[in-house]
Coordinates of C-alpha atoms and ligand atoms in Angstrom, one line a residue:
X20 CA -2.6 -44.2 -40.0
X21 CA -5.3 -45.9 -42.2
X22 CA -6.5 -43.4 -45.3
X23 CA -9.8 -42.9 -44.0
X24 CA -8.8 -42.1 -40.3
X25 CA -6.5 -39.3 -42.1
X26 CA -9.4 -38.2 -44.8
X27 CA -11.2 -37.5 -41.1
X28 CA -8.8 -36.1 -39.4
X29 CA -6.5 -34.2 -42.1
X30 CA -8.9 -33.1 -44.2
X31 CA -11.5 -30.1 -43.7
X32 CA -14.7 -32.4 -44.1
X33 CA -17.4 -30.5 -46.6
X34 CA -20.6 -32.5 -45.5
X35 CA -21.2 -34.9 -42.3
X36 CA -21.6 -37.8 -45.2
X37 CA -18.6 -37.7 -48.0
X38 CA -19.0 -40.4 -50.9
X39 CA -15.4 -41.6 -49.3
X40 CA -14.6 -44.1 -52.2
X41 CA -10.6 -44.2 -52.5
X42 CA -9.5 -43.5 -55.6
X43 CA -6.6 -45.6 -57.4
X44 CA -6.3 -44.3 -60.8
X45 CA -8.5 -43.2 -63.9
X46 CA -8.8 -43.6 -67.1
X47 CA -11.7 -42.6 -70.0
X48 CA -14.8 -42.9 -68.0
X49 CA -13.4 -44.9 -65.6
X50 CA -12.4 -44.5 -61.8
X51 CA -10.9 -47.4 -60.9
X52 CA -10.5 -47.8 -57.1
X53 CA -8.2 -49.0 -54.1
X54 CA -10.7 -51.8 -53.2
X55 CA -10.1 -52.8 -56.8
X56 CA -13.9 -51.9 -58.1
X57 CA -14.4 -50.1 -61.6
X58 CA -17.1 -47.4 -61.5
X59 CA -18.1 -45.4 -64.2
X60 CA -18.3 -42.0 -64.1
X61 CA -21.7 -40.9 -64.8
X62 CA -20.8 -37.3 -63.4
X63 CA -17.5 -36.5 -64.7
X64 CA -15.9 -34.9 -61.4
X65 CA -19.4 -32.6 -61.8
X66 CA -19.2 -31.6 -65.3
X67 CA -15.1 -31.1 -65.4
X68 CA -13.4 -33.9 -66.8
X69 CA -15.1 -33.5 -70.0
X70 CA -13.0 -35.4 -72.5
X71 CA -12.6 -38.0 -70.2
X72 CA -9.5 -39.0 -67.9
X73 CA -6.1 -39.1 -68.9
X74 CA -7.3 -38.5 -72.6
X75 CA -4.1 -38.5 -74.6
X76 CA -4.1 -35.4 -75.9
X77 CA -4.7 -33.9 -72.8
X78 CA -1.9 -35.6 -71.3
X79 CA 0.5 -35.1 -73.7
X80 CA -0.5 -31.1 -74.0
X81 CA 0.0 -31.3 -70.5
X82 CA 3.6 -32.7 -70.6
X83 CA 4.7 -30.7 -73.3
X84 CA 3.9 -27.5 -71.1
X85 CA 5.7 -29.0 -68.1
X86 CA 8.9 -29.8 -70.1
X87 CA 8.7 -25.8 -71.3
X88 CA 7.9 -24.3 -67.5
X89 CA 5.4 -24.0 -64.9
X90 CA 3.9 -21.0 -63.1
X91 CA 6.4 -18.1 -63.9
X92 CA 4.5 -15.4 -62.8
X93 CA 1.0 -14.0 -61.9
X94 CA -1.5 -13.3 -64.3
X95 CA -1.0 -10.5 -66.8
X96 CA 2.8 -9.5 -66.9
X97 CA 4.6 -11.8 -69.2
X98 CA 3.9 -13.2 -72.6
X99 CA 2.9 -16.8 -72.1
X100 CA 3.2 -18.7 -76.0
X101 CA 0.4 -21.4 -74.2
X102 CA -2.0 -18.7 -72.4
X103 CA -2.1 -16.7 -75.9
X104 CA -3.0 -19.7 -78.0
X105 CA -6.1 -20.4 -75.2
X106 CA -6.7 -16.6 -75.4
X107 CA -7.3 -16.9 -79.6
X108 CA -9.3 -19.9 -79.8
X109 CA -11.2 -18.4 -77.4
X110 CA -11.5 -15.4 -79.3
X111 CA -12.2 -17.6 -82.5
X112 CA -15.2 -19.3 -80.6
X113 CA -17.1 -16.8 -79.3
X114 CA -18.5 -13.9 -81.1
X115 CA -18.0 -11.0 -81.4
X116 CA -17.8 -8.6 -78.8
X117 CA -16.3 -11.3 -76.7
X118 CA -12.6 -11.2 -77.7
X119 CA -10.5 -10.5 -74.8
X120 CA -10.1 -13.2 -71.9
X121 CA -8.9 -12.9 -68.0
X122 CA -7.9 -16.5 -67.0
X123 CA -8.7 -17.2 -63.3
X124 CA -8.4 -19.9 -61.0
X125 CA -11.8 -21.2 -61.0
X126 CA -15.8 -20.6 -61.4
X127 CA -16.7 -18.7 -58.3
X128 CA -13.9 -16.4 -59.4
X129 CA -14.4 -15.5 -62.4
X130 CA -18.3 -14.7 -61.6
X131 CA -16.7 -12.5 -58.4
X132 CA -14.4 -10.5 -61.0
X133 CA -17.1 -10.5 -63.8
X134 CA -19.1 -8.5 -61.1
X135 CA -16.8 -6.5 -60.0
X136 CA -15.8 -5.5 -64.0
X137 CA -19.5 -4.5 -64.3
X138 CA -19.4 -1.9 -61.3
X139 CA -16.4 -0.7 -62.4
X140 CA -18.1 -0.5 -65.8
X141 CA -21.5 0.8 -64.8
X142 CA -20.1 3.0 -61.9
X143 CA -23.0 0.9 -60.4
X144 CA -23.5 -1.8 -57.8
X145 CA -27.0 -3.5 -58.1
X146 CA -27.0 -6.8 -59.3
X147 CA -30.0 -8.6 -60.2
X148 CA -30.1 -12.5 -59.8
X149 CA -32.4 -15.1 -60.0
X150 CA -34.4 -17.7 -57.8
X151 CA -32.4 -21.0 -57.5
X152 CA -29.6 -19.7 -59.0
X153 CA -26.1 -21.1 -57.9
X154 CA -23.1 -18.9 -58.8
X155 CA -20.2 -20.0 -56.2
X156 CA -19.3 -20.2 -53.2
X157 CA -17.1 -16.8 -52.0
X158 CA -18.8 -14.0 -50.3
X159 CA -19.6 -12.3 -53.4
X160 CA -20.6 -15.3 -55.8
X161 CA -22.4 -16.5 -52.9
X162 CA -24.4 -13.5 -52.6
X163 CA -25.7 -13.5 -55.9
X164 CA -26.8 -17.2 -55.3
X165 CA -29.9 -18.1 -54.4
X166 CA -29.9 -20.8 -51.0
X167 CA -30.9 -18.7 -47.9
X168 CA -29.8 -22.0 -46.4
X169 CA -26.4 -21.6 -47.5
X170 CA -25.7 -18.3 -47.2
X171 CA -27.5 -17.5 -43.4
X172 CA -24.5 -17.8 -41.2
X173 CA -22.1 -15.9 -43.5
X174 CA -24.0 -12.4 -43.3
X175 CA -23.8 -9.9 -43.8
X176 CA -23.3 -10.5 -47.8
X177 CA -23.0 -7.9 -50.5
X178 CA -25.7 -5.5 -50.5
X179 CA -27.7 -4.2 -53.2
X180 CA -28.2 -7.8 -54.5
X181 CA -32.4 -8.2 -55.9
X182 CA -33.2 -12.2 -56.8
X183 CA -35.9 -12.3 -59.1
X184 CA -37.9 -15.3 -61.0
X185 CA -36.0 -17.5 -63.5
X186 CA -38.2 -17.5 -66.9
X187 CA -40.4 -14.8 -65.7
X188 CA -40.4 -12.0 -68.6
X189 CA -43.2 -10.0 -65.6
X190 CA -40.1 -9.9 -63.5
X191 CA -37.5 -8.4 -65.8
X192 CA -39.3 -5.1 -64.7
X193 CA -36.7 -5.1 -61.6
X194 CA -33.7 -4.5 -64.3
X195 CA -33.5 -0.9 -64.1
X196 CA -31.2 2.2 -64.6
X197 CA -29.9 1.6 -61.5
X198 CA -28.7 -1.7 -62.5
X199 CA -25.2 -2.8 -62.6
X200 CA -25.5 -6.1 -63.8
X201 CA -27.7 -9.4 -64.2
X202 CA -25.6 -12.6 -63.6
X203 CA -27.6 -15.6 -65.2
X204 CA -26.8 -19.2 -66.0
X205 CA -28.6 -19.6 -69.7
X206 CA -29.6 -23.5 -68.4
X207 CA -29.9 -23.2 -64.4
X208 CA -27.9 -26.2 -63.0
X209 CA -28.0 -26.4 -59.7
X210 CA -31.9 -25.7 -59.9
X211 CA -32.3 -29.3 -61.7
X212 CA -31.3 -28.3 -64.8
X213 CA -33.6 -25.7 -66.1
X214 CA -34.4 -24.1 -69.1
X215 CA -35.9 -21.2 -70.0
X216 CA -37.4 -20.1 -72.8
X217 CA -36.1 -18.2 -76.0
X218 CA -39.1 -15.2 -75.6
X219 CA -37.5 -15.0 -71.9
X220 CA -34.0 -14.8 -73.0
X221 CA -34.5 -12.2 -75.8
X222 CA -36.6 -10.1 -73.8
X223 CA -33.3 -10.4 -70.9
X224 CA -31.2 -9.1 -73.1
X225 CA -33.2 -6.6 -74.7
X226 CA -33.9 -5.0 -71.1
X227 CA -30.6 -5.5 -70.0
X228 CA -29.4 -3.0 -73.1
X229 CA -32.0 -0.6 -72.5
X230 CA -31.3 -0.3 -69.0
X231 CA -27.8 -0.1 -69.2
X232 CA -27.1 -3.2 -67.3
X233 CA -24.0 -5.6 -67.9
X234 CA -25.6 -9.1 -68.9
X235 CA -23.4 -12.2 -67.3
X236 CA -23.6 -15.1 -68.3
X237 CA -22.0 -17.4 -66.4
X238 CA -21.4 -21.0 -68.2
X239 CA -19.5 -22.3 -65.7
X240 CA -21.5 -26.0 -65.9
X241 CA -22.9 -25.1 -69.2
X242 CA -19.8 -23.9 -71.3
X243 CA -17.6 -25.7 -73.4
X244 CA -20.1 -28.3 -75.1
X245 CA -21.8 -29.9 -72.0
X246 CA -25.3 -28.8 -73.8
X247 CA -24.6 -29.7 -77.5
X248 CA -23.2 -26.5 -78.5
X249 CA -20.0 -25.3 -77.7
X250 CA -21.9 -22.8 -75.3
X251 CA -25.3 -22.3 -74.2
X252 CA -26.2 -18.8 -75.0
X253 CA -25.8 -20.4 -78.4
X254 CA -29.1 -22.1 -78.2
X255 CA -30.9 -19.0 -77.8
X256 CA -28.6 -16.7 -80.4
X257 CA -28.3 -14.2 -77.4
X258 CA -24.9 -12.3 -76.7
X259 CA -24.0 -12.0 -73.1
X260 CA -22.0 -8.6 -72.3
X261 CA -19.3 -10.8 -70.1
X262 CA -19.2 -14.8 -70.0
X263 CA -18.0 -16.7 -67.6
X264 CA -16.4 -20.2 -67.4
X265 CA -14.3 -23.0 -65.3
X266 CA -15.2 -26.4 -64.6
X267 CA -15.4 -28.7 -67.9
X268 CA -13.2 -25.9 -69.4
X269 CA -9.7 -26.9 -67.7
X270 CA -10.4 -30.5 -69.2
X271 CA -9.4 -31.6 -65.3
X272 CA -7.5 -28.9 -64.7
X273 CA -8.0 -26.1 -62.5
X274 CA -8.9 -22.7 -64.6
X275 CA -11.6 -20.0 -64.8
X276 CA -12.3 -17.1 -67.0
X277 CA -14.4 -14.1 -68.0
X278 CA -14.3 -13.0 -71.2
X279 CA -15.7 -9.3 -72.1
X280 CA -14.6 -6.9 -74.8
X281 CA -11.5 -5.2 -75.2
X282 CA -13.2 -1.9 -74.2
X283 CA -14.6 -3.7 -71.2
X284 CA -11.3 -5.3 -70.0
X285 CA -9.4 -2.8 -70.3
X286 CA -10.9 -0.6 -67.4
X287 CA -9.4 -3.4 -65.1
X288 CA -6.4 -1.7 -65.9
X289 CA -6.4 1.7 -64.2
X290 CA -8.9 3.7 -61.4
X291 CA -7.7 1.5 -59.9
X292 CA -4.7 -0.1 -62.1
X293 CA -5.0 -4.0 -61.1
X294 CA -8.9 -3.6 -60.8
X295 CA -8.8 -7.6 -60.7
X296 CA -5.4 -9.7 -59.6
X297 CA -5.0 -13.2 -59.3
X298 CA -1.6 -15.1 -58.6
X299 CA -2.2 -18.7 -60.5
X300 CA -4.4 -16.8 -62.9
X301 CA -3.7 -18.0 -66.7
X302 CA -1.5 -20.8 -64.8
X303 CA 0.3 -22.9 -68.1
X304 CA -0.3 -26.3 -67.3
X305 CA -3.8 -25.8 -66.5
X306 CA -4.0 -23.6 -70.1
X307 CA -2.3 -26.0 -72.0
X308 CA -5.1 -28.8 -70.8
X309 CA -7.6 -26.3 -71.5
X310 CA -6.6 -25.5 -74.9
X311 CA -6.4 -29.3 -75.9
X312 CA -9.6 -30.0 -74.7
X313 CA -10.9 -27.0 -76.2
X314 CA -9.5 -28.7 -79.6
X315 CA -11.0 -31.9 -79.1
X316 CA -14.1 -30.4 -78.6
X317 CA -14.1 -27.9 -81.3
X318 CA -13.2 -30.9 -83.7
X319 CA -15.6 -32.0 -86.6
X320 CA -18.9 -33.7 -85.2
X321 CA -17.9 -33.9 -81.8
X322 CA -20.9 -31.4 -80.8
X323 CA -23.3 -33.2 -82.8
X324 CA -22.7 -36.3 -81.1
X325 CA -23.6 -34.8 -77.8
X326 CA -27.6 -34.3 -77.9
X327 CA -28.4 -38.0 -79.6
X328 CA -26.1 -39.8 -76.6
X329 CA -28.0 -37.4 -73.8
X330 CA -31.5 -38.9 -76.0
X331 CA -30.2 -41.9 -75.5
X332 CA -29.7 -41.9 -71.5
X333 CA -33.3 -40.3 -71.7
X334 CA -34.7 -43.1 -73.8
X335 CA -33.1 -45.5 -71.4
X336 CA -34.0 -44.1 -68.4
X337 CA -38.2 -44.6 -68.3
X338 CA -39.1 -46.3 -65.0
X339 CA -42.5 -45.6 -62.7
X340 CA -40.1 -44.4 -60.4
X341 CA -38.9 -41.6 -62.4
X342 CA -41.0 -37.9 -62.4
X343 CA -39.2 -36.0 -64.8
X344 CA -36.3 -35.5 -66.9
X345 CA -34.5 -32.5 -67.5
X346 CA -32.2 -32.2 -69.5
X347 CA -30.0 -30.0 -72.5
X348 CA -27.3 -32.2 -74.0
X349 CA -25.6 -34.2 -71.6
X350 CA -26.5 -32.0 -68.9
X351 CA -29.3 -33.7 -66.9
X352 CA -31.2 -34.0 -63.9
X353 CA -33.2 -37.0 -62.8
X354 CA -36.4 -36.4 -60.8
X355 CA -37.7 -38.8 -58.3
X356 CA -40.7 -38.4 -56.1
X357 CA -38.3 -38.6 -52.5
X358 CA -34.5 -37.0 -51.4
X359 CA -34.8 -40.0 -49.7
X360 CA -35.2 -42.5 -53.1
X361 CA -32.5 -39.8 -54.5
X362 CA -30.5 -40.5 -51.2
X363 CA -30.7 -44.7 -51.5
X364 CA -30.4 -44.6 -55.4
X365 CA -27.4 -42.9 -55.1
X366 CA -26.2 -45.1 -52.4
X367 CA -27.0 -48.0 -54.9
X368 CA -25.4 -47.3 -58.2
X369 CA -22.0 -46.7 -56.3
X370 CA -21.9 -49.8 -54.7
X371 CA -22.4 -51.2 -58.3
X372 CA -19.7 -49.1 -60.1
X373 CA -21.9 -45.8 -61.6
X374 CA -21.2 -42.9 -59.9
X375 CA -24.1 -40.5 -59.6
X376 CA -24.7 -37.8 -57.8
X377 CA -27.2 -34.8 -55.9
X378 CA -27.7 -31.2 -57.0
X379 CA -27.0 -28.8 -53.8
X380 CA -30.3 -27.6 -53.2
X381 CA -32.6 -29.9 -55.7
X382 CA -32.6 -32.3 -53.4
X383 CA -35.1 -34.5 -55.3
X384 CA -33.2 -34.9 -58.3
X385 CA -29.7 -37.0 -58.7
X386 CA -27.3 -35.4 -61.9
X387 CA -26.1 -37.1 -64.7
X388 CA -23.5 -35.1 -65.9
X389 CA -20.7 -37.5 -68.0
X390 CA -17.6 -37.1 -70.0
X391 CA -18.9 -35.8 -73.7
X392 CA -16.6 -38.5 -75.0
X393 CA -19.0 -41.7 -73.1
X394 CA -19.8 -44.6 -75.9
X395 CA -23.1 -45.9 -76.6
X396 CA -22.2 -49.1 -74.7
X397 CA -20.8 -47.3 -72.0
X398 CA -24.2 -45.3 -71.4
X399 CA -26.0 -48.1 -72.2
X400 CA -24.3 -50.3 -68.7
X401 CA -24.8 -47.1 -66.7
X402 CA -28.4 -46.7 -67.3
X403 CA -29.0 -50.8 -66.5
X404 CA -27.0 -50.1 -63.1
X405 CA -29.7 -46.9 -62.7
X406 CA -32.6 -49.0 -63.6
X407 CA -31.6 -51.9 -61.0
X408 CA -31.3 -49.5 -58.6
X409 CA -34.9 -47.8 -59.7
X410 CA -36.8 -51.3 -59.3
X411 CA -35.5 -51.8 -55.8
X412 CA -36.8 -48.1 -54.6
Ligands
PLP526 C1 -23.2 -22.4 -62.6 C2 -22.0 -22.4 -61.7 N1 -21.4 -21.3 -61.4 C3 -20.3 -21.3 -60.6 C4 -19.9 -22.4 -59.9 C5 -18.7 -22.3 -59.0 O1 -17.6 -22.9 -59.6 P1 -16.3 -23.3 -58.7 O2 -16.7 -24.4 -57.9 O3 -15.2 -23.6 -59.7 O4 -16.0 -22.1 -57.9 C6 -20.5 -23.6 -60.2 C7 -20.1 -24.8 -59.5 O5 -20.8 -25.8 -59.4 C8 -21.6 -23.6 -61.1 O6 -22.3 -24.8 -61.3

């Protein structure tokens, strides 16, 4: 059977219009595929391979692990020498009272278990959440996301879920003592990249304390250096009650977490003991490549590199066609004045070997979302493919 009659037939289809390009190998930020065409890739498998394919140090972290052992059992029984390094330089990162990590399989979990920590924690279920918010897609992750669109033929959700404004300090009034938790993304990325403003974030948390309320953040897109700093609550010097993080994390691997204090965690552990369970969780090949690309990232001047090359696709990047952009880092969205230039844009850089790509629900904007490690040069051919494609619009 030819590939794309079994990609049809074999595989559950996500969207009447896949991107369908057959991929041969990769390598830095190149895909390279079976019709023998180079693309770059502008979007880094959405914000996950974020040191690049097959970076060495990845790989050989990678190899190492597998020459020790694989999955040996689930999450939370034995002493893993890989999954306690990731745990520490985790721990080393973040600040203080975020010590203690539970590794998961990916984002929409760890926001799911991050929830369910702060019922257990609160003895409350309320969650406040905010317009265009994207969060995962499970029932529960899905319930605190915003698209009506999405979610309408999956009812009944979660109850006792309230969406309020993004950036609205007027609608932090909904936090109340009935409030279990707020789950936030501290740059909103599915929304088009949006950022709120440091009087809205310190006024967040400051309501969240005095309410009572657990205050998530979840950096699942914006964790791990995607923004400029290692993560995003960082630009606003607010501390989040549980983080949580996957994508650009596992390096290309798959791996979630959510990261609390000791104190919090440890009420996962009884009424009921196993309050959160998860087979694959803290799976050692997928920490190993999560704790070497946390290393390359956490090196000397990495970080700072980021902001000047995401200034440099923005510098690059002026055309009459373009509206706005957004944009943190190398976390970016691309307004255009039509989903339908978004649509033939799109449509337009792949067929000349720059992979770009939509936001779920932003329909107007395409993301530019590449690996941190992209050259000057590299950027630089990227944004001419863009602008070629901008002129004929
Ligand atoms: C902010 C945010 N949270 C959660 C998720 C869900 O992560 P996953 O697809 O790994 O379940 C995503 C995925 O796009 C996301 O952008």
């Amino acid at each position: 059977m030819h590939p794309k009659e079994v990609f049809e037939k074999h595989l559950a289809p996500t969207s009447p219009f896949p991107m369908g390009v057959h991929i041969d190998y990769a390598k830095g930020v190149y895909l390279f595929g079976k019709n023998g065409k180079r693309y770059i890739d502008f979007i880094a498998g959405i914000g996950t391979s974020s040191v690049g394919h097959q970076h060495p140090k990845v790989l050989r972290a990678i190899k190492n692990q597998l020459d020790k052992h694989a999955h040996v059992m689930v999450y939370g029984e034995y002493l893993q020498d890989i999954v306690l390094e990731l745990a520490t330089k985790l721990a080393s990162l973040l600040p203080a009272p975020l010590s203690t990590s539970y590794f998961v399989n990916s984002g929409t979990e760890a926001n799911e278990a991050a929830i369910k920590l702060a019922k257990r924690a609160t003895g409350k279920h309320n969650v406040i959440t905010f317009k265009k918010s994207y969060h995962g897609s499970t029932q529960g992750s899905m319930s605190v996301s915003d698209s009506e669109d999405k979610k309408r033929n999956f009812r009944p959700l979660i109850p006792g879920v309230e969406k309020i404004e993004f950036n609205s300090i007027d609608c932090l009034s909904s936090i109340t003592k009935q409030t279990a938790a707020v789950i936030i993304e501290p740059i909103q990325g599915d929304a088009g990249v949006r950022i709120p403003s440091q009087e809205f974030m310190t006024a967040l948390r400051n309501k969240c304390t005095e309410a009572g309320a657990l205050l998530i953040f979840d950096e699942v897109q914006t964790g791990i250096g995607r923004t400029g700093k290692m993560f995003a609550f960082e630009h606003f010097n607010v501390i989040p009650d549980i983080i949580t993080l996957a994508k650009g994390f596992g390096g290309g691997l798959p791996i979630g977490a959510f990261i609390a204090s000791y104190k919090l965690m440890k009420l996962l552990s009884h009424k009921p003991m196993l309050g959160h369970i998860t087979t694959f969780g803290g799976n050692p090949i997928s920490c190993a490549s999560a704790l070497a690309t946390l290393n390359i990232i956490a090196e000397h001047f990495f970080l700072t590199q980021i902001e000047p090359k995401g200034q440099l696709i923005e510098e690059l990047l002026v055309h009459t066609e373009i509206k706005a952009i957004r944009r943190k880092g190398l976390m970016l969205a691309i307004e255009l004045k039509t989903e339908e230039k978004v649509n033939k844009l799109i449509e337009y850089c792949i067929a000349n070997g720059v992979i770009i790509y939509w936001f779920l629900s932003t329909r107007n904007c395409f993301r530019i979302s590449p690996p941190l490690t992209i050259t000057q040069d590299e950027i630089k051919e990227a944004c001419g493919v863009i602008k070629g494609g901008l002129d004929r619009l």
